[in-house]
Coordinates of C-alpha atoms and ligand atoms in Angstrom, one line a residue:
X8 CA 115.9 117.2 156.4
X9 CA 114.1 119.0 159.5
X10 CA 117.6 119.8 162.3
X11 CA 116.8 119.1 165.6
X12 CA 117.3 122.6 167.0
X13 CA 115.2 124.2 169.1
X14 CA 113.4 127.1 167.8
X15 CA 114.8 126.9 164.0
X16 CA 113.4 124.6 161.7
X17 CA 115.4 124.0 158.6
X18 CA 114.2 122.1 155.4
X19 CA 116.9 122.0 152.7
X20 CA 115.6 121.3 149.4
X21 CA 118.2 118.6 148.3
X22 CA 118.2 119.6 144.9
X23 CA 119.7 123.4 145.5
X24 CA 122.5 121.6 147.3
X25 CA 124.8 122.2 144.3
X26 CA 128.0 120.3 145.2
X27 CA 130.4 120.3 141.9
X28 CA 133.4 118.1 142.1
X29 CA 136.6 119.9 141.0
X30 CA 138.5 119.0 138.2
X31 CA 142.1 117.0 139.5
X32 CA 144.4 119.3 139.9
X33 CA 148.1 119.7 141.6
X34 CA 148.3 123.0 144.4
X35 CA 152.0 124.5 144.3
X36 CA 152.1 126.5 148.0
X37 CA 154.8 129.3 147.6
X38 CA 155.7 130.2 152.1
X39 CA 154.6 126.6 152.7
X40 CA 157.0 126.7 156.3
X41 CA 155.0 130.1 157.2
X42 CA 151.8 130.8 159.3
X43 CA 149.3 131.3 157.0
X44 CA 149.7 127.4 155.5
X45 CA 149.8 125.7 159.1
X46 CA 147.2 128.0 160.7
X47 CA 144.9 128.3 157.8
X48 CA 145.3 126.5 154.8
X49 CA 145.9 123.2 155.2
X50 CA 143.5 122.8 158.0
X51 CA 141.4 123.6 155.5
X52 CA 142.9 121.3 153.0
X53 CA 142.2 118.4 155.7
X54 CA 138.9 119.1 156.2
X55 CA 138.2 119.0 152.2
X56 CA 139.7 116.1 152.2
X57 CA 137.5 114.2 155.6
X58 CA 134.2 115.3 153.8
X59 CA 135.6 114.2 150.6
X60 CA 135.3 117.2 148.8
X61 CA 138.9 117.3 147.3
X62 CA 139.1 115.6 143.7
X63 CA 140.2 112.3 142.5
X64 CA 143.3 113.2 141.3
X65 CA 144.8 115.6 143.6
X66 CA 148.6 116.8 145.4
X67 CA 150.1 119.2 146.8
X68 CA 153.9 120.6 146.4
X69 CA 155.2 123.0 149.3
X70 CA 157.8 125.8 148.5
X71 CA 159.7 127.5 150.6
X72 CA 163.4 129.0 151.4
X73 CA 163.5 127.0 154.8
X74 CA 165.3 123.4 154.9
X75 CA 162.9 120.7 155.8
X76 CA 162.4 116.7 155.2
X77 CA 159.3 115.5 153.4
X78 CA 158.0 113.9 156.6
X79 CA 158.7 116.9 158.5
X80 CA 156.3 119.0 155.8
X81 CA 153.5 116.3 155.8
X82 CA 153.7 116.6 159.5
X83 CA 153.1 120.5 159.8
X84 CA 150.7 120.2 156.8
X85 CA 148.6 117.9 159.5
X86 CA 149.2 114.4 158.1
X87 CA 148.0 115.7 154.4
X88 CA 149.3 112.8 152.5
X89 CA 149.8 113.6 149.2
X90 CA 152.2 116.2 150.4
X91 CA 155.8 116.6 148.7
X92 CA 158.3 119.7 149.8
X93 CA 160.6 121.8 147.7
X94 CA 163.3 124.0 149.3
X95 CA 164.1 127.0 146.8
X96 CA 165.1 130.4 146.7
X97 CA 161.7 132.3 145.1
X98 CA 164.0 134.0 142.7
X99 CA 166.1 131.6 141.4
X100 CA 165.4 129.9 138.2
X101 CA 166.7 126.5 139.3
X102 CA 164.1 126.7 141.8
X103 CA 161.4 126.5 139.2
X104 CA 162.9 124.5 137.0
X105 CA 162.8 121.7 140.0
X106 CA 159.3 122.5 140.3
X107 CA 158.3 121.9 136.9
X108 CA 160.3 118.7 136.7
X109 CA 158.4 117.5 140.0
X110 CA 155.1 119.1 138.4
X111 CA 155.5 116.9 135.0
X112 CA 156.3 113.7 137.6
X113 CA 153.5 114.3 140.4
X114 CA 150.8 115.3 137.2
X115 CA 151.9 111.6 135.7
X116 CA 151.6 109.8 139.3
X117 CA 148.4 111.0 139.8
X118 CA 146.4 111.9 136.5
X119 CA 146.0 115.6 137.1
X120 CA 145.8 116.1 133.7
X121 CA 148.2 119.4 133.3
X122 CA 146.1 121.4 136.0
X123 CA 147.5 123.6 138.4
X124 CA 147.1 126.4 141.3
X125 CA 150.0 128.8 142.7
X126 CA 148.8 129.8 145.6
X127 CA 151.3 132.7 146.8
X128 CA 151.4 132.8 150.6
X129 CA 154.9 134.8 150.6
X130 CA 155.5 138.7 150.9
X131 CA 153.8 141.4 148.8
X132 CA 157.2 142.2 147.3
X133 CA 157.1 138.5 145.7
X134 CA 153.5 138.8 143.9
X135 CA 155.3 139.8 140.5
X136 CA 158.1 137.8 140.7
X137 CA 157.0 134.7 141.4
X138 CA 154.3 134.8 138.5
X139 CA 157.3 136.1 136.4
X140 CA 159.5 133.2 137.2
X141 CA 156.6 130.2 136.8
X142 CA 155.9 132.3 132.8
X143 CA 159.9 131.5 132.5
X144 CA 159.3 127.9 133.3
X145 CA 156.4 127.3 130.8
X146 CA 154.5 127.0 134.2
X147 CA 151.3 129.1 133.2
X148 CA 149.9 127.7 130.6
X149 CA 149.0 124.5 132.5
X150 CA 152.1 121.6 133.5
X151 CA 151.4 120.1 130.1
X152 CA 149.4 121.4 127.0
X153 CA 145.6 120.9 127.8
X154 CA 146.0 122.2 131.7
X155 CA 145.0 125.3 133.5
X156 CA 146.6 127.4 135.4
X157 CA 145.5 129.6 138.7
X158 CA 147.7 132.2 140.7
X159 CA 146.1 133.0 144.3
X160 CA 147.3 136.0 145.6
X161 CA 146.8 137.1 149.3
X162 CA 146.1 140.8 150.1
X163 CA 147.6 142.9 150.5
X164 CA 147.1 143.7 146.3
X165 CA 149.1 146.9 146.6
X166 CA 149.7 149.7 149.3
X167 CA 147.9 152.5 147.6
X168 CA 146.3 152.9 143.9
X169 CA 149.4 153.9 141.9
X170 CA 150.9 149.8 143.5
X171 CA 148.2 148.4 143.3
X172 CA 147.4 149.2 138.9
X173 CA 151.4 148.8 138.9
X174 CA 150.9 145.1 139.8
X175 CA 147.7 144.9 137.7
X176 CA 149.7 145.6 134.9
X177 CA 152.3 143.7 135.5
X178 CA 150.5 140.2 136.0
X179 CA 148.8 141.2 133.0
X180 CA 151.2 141.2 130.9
X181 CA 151.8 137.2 132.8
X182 CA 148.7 135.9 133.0
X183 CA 144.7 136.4 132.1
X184 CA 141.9 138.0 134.5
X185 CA 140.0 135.0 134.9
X186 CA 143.8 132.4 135.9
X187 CA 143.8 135.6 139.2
X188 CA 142.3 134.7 142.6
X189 CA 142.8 137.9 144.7
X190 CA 141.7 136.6 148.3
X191 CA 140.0 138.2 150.6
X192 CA 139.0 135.5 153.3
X193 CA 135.9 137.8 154.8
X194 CA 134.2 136.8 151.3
X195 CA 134.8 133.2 152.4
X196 CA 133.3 133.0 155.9
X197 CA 129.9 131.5 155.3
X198 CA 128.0 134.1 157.3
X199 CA 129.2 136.8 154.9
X200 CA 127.8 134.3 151.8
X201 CA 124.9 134.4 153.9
X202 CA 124.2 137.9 153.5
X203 CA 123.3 137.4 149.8
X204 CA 121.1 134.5 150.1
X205 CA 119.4 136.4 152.9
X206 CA 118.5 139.0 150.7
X207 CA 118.2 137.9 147.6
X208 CA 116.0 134.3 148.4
X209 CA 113.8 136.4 150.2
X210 CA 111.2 138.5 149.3
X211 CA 110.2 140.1 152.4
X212 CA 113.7 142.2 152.6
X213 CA 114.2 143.9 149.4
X214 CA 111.4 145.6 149.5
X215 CA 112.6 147.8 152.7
X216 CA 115.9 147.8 152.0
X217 CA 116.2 151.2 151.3
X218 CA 116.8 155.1 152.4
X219 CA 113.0 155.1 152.8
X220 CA 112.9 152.2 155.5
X221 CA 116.9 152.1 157.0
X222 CA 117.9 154.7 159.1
X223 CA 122.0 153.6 159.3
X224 CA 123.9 150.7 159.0
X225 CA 126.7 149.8 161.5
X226 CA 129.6 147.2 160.4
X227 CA 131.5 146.0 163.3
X228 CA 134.8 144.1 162.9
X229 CA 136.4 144.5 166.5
X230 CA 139.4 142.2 167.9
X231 CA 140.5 141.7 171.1
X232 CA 144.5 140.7 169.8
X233 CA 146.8 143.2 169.1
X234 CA 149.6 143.3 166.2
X235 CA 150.9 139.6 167.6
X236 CA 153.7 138.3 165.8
X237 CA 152.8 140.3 162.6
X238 CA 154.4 143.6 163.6
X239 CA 156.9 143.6 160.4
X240 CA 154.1 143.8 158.1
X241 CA 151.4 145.8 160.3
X242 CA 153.6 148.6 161.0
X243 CA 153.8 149.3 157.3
X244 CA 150.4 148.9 156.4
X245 CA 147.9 149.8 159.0
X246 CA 144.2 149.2 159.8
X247 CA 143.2 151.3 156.6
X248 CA 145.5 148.9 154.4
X249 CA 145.1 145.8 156.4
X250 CA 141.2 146.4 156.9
X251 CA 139.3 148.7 155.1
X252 CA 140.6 148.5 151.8
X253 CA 139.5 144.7 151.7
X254 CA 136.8 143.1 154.4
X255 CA 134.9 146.5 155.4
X256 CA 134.6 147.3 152.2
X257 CA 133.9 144.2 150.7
X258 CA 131.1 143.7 153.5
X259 CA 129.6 147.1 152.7
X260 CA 129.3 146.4 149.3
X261 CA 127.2 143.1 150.2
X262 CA 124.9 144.7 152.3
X263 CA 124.7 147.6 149.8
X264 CA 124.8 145.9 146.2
X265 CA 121.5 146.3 144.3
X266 CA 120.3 142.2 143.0
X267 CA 122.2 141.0 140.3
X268 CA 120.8 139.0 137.2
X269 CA 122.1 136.2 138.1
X270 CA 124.6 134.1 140.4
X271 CA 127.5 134.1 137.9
X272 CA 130.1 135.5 139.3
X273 CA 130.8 138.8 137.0
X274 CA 126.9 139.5 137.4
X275 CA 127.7 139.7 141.2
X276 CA 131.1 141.3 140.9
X277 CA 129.5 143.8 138.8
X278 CA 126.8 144.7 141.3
X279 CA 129.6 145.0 144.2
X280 CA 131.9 147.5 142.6
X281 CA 128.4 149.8 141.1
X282 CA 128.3 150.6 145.4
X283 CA 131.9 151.3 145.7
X284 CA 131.8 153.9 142.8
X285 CA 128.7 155.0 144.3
X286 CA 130.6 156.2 147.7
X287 CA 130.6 159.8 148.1
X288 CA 134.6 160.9 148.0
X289 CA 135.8 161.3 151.7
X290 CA 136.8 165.2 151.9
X291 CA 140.6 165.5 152.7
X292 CA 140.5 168.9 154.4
X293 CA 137.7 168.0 156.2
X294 CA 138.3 163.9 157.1
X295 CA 137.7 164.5 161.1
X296 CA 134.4 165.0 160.3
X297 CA 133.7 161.3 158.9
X298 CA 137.1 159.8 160.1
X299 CA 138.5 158.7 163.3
X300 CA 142.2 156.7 163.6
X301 CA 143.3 155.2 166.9
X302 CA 146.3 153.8 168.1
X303 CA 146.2 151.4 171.3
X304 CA 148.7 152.1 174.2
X305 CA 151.3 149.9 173.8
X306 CA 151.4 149.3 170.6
X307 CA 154.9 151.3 170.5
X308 CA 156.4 148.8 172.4
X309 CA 155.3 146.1 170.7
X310 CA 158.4 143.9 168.9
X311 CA 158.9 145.1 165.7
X312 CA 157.1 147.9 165.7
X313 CA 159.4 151.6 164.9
X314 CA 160.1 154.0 167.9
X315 CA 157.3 156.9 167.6
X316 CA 155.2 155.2 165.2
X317 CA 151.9 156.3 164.3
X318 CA 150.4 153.6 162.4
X319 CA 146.6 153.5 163.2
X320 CA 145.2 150.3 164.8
X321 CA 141.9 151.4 164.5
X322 CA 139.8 153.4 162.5
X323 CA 136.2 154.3 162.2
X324 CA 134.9 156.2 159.2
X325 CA 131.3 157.5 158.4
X326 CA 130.2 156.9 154.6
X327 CA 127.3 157.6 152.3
X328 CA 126.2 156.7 149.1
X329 CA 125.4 158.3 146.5
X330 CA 122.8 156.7 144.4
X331 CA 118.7 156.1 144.6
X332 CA 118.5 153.4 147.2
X333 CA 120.8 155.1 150.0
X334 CA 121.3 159.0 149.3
X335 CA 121.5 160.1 153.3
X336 CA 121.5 156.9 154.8
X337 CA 124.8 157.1 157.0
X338 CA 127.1 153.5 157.2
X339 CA 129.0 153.5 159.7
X340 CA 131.7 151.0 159.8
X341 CA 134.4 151.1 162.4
X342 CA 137.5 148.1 163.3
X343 CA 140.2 147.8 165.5
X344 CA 142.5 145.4 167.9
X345 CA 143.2 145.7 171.6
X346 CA 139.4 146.1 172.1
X347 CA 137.0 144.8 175.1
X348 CA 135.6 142.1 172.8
X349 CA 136.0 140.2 169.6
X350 CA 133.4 140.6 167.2
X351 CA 132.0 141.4 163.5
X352 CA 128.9 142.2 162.4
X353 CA 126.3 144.4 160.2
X354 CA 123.6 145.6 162.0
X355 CA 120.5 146.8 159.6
X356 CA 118.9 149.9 161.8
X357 CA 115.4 150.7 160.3
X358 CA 113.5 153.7 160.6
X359 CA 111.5 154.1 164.4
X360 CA 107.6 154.7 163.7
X361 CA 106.2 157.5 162.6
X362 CA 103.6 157.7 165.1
X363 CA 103.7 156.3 168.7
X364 CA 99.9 155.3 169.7
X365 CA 100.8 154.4 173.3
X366 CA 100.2 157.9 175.1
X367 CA 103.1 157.5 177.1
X368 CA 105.7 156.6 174.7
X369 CA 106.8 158.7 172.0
X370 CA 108.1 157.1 169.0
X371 CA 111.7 157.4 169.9
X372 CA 110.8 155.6 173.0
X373 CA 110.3 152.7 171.3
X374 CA 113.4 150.6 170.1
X375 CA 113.2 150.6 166.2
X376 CA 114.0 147.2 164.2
X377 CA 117.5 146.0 164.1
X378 CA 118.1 143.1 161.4
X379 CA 122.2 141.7 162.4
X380 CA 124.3 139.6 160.6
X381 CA 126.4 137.9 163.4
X382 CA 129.9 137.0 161.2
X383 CA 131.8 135.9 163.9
X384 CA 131.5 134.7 167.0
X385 CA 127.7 133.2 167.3
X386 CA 127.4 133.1 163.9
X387 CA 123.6 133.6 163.0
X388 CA 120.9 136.4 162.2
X389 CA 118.5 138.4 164.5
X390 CA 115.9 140.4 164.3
X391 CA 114.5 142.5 167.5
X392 CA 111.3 144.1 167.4
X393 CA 108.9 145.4 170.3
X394 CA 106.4 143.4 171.9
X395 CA 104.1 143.7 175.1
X396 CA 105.2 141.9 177.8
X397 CA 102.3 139.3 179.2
X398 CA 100.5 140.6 182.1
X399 CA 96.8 143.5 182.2
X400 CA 99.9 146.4 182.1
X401 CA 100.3 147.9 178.5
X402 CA 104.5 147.4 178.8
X403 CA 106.5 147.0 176.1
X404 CA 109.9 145.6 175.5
X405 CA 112.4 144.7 172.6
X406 CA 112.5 140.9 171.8
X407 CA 114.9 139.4 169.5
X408 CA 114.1 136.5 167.0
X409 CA 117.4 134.9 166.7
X410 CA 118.7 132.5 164.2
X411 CA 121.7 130.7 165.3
X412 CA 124.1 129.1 163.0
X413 CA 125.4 125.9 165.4
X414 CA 122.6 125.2 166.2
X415 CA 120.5 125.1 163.3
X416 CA 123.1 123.0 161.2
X417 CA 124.7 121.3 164.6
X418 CA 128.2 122.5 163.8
X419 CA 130.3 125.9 163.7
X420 CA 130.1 126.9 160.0
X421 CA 133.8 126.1 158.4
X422 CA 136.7 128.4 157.9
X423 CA 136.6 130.7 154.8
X424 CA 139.7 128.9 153.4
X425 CA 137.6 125.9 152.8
X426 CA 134.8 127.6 150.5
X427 CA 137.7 129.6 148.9
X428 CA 140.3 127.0 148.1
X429 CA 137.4 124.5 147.0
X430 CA 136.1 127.7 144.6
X431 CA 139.5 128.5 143.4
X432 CA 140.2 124.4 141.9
X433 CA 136.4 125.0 140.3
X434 CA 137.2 127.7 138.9
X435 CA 134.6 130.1 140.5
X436 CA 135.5 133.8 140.8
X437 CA 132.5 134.6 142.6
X438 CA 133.8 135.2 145.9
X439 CA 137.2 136.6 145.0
X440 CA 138.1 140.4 144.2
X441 CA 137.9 141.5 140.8
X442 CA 140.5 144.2 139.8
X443 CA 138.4 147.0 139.3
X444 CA 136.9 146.3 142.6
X445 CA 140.4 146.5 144.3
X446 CA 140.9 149.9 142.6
X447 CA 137.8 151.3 143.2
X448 CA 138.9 150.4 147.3
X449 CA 141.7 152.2 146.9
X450 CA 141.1 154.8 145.2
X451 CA 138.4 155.9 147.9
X452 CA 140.6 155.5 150.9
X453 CA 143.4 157.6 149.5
X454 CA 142.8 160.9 151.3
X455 CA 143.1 158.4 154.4
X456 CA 146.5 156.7 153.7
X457 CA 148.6 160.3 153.7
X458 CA 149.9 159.5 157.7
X459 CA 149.6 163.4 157.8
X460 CA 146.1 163.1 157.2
X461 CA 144.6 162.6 160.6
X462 CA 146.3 161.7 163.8
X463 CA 145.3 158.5 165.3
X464 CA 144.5 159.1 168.9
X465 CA 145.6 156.7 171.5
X466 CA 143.5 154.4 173.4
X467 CA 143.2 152.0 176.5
X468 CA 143.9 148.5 175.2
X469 CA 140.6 146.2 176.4
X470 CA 138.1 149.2 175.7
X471 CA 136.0 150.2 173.2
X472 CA 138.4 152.7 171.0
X473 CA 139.0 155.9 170.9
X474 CA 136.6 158.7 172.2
X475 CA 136.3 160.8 169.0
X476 CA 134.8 157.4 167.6
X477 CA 131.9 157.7 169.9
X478 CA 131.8 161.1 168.9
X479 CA 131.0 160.7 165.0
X480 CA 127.9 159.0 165.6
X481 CA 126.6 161.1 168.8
X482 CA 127.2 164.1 166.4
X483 CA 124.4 162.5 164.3
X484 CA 122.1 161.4 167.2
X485 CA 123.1 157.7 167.6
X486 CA 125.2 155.7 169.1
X487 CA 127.6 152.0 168.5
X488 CA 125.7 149.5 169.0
X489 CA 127.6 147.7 172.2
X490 CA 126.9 144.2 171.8
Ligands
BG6_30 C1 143.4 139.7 158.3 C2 144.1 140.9 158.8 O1 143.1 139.9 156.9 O2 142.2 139.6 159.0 C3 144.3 140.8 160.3 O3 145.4 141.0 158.2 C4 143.0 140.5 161.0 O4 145.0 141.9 160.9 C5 142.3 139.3 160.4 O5 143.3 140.1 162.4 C6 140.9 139.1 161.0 O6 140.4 138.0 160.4 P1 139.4 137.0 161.2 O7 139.0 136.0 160.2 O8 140.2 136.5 162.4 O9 138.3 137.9 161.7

């Protein structure tokens, strides 16, 4: 198939189009009346279901504390008809001894043959209990003997290390590695899936991917909201918690990870957490010097948010690591809300030449190559390079090549919950976190989660952050990139 873009020509070998259909299967949504389900998930449950993607034999059974009818649910769940509602208390036993009698009814009605997936929309402090209380009802080991079972939990997957191997062991003790789904929906978008077949289907890349050829890499996840509604749980948690430990990371370790064997998914896992161990240890008496928090004005006054807080809505940090490909190769990765623009992004810088030939230019004159990964908006890839401009005058200028998603494939790509709920009823771990990877996060950032640590400095909502963030890279002769 050749798209009719301009500029991009695309054939997809039809064979590589690997599109497994999942086994039938019943999803139990626990905080089906809250955001996360009508903004994000059953969108993506719709969509599934227009491009037929969703299994034969499939339902889905909402719980949650708030009183609602049926019709009410399959309205907010966008018209998804094989929707069914149960109010319950998540602690109380009768609540999931409703849900297993529905479960043994609904897996009868529509041949789901015992399968199953908890997906746990609900506060942090339910992530043990509610596995606890589906063990009680027999829930785990499939609705009827020959089923699976699948427990999805959202991040946050602990506040610090010590919470974080606390609920380790305790779902442990419930349930099997491979039945736990720990999101994080960066892994889902598909321009972060993109990195990987970027570099890896390619073998033009790998060869200058590398402290010899790369002279930094910049990560870029910047939001023009604030806190919004979510004030209750920010305020607790903080852009370290709500950011780094999870997408920056996770996005590092993509751009970072040597090739794996293969595709399967503990090949890859096992690639990603070899960078984060690599990451040399950020020194607590000395965090200023690679760390920069920042709080926006107003953020105080925000509803729900304490008096005198100093929970950091942005943070920048500068990291190495340790290993052959990238000893002294800076990343700099760097997040926040309230900024001037939304955006995320890696940005690739390589190495300026070693020798300008033009007698007027030295080589720092000329703009090295930048390889970006646009995430989000414009989704795509560019490359800029120098080039004379036409004319009998030797000038030179920096061109970009650009690759953009929409218009290669004639639609935005989809939201990550699509890939990952699709992934989760196949059984594919690939794109979820494994647990030593979520320690691993943790255990780097601790120096930073000690609020006496560093002091986030306050900044003008609609700019570009705080000044001491400019700072840590002009200290090492470069600069954000700024767009
Ligand atoms: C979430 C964070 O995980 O990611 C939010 O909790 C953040 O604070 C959001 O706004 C950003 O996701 P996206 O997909 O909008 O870039």
């Amino acid at each position: 198939m050749n798209s009719p873009s301009r500029g991009v020509s695309l054939s997809i070998r039809e064979g590589l189009c690997i599109e497994q259909r999942p086994d039938p299967c019943g999803l139990v949504l626990f905080g089906a009346s809250g955001d996360l389900a009508e903004r994000k998930l059953f969108p993506a449950l719709n969509h599934l279901s227009e491009k037929g993607l969703l299994p034969k034999g499939f339902f889905v059974v909402g719980v949650a504390r708030s009183e609602m009818s049926e019709a009410v649910f399959r309205h907010r769940a966008g018209g998804f008809g094989a929707a069914h509602y149960l109010r319950g208390d998540y602690g109380d036993p009768a609540t999931y001894a409703a849900l297993a009698k529905l479960l043994s009814e609904l897996d009868a009605r529509h041949g789901t043959r015992g399968n199953a997936i908890f997906y746990l929309a609900v506060p942090p402090t339910l992530y043990a209990e509610v596995p606890r209380r589906l063990q009680e009802a027999g829930l785990l080991q499939g609705v009827r003997p020959g089923g699976w079972s699948r427990v999805v939990i959202e991040k946050p997957f602990g506040r610090d290390l010590d919470s974080a191997r606390a609920l380790d062991a305790e779902l442990a003790g419930l349930l099997r590695e491979d039945q736990l789904y720990r999101i994080d929906h960066y892994l889902g978008k598909e321009t972060v899936q993109n990195i990987l077949m970027f570099r890896f289907a390619n073998s033009i890349f790998e060869p200058v991917w590398n402290r010899d050829h790369v002279d930094h890499v910049q990560i870029s996840v910047l939001e023009e909201v604030g806190v919004e509604h979510r004030a209750g749980y920010y305020d607790g948690s903080g852009v370290v918690r709500d950011m780094f430990q999870n997408h920056m990371l996770q996005l590092l370790a993509l751009v970072a990870m040597d090739p794996p064997s293969s595709f399967d998914p503990d090949r890859v896992r096992d690639e990603k957490v070899r960078v984060l161990r690599a990451l040399k240890p950020l020194p607590p008496r000395e965090l200023s010097k690679c760390a920069v928090l920042g709080q926006y004005e107003g953020y105080r006054k925000e509803a729900g948010v304490a008096p005198g807080s100093g929970t950091p809505t942005y943070g920048a940090l500068r990291l190495e690591l340790d290993n052959w490909r990238w000893r002294g190769v800076p990343f700099y990765l760097r997040t926040g809300k309230r900024l001037s623009r939304r955006g995320a992004e890696i940005a690739v810088r390589f190495k300026s030449v070693p020798h300008s030939l033009f007698r007027t230019l030295a080589p720092a004159d000329l703009e090295s190559n930048t390889l970006v990964f646009r995430i989000q908006p414009d989704e795509g890839i560019e490359l800029t390079f120098e080039a004379k401009k036409p004319g009998p005058k030797l000038c030179l200028g920096a061109l970009t090549m650009k690759f953009d998603y929409a218009e290669a494939f004639g639609e935005r790509p989809p939201e990550a919950y699509h890939r990952l709920l699709l992934d989760c009823m196949l059984g594919d771990p690939t794109l979820f976190m494994r647990r030593d990877a979520v320690a691993e996060s943790w255990s780097f950032l601790s120096p930073l989660l000690d609020p006496k640590a560093l002091v986030a400095e306050a900044y003008a909502p609609g700019s570009a952050g705080p000044a001491r963030a400019e700072r840590l890279l002009e200290a090492d002769g470069r600069r954000w990139r700024t767009s």
